[in-house]
Coordinates of C-alpha atoms in Angstrom, one line a residue:
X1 CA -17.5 14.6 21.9
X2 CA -17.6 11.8 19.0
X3 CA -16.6 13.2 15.3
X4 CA -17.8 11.1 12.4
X5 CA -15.4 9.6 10.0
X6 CA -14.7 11.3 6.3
X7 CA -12.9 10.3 3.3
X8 CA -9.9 12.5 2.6
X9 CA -12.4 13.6 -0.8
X10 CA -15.1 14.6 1.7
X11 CA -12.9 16.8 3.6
X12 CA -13.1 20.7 2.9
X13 CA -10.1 22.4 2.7
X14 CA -9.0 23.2 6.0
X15 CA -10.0 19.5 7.4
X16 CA -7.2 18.5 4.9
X17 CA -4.5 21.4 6.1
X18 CA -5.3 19.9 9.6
X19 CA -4.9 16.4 8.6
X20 CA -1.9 16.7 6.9
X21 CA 0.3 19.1 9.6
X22 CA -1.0 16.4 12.5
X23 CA 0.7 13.8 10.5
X24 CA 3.7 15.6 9.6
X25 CA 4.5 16.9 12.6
X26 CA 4.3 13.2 13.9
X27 CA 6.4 12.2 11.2
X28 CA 8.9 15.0 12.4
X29 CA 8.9 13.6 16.3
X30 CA 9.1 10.2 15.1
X31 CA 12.3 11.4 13.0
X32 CA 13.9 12.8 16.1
X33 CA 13.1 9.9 17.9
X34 CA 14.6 7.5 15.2
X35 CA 17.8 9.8 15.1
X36 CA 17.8 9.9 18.8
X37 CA 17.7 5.7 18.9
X38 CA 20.7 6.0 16.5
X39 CA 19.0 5.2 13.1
X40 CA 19.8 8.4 11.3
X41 CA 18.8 6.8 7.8
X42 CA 15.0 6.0 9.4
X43 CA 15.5 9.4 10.7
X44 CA 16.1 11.0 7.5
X45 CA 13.8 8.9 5.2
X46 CA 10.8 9.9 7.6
X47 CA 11.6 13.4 7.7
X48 CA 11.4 13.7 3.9
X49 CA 8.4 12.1 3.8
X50 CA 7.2 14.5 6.5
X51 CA 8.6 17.5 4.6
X52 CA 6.6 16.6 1.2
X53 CA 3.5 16.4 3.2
X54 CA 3.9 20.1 4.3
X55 CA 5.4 21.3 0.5
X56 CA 1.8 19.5 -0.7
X57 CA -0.1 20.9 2.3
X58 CA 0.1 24.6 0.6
X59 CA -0.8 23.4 -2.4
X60 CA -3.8 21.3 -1.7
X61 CA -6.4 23.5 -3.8
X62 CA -4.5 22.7 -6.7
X63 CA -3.2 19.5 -6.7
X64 CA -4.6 15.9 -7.2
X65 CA -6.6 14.6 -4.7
X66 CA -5.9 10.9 -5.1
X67 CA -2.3 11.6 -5.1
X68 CA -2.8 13.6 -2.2
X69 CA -4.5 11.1 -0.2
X70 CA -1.8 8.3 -1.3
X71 CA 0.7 10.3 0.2
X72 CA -1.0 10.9 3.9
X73 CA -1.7 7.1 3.3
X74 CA 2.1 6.4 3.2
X75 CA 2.7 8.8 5.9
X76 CA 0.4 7.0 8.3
X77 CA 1.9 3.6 7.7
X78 CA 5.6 5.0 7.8
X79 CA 4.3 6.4 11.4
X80 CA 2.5 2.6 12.4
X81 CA 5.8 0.9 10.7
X82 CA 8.1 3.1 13.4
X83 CA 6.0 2.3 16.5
X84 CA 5.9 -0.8 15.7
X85 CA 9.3 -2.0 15.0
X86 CA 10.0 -1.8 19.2
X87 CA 7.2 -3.6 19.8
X88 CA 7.6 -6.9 21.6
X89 CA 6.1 -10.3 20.0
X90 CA 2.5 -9.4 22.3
X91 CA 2.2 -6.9 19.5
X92 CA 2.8 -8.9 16.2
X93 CA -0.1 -10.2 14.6

């Protein structure tokens, strides 16, 4: 079963709650992992950023959209930047 693409502004409400806790909680394994690998200040940088997504997340009626969506944005390239830096030269473009 295919799902169509939306803009974060096209989202309803609880498309946006689900968007948000599947990327925090990826930011919070990736996090463990970093600490795990030894790099405790990765580890703690993507935590925080993890942890503002979920304070934002109960306040997504409310708050500004654009900043909102800047902020998954960041989240999602913090999560590509960590899978990425053990990636061999196959995977650099």
């Amino acid at each position: 079963m295919g799902f169509a693409a939306k803009a974060f502004e096209d989202m309803d409400l609880d498309e946006r709650h689900l968007m948000f806790d599947t990327v925090a909680t990826a930011l919070e394994q990736a996090a463990s992992d970093a600490e795990d690998e030894g790099d405790v200040t990765a580890g703690q940088n993507t935590m925080a950023v993890a942890g503002t997504l979920r304070g934002l997340s109960s306040n997504l009626a409310d708050c500004d959209v654009h900043a909102a969506e800047l902020l998954l944005e960041q989240g999602v390239m913090l999560l590509h930047e960590l899978s990425s830096r053990h990636a061999g030269p196959e995977h650099l473009q």
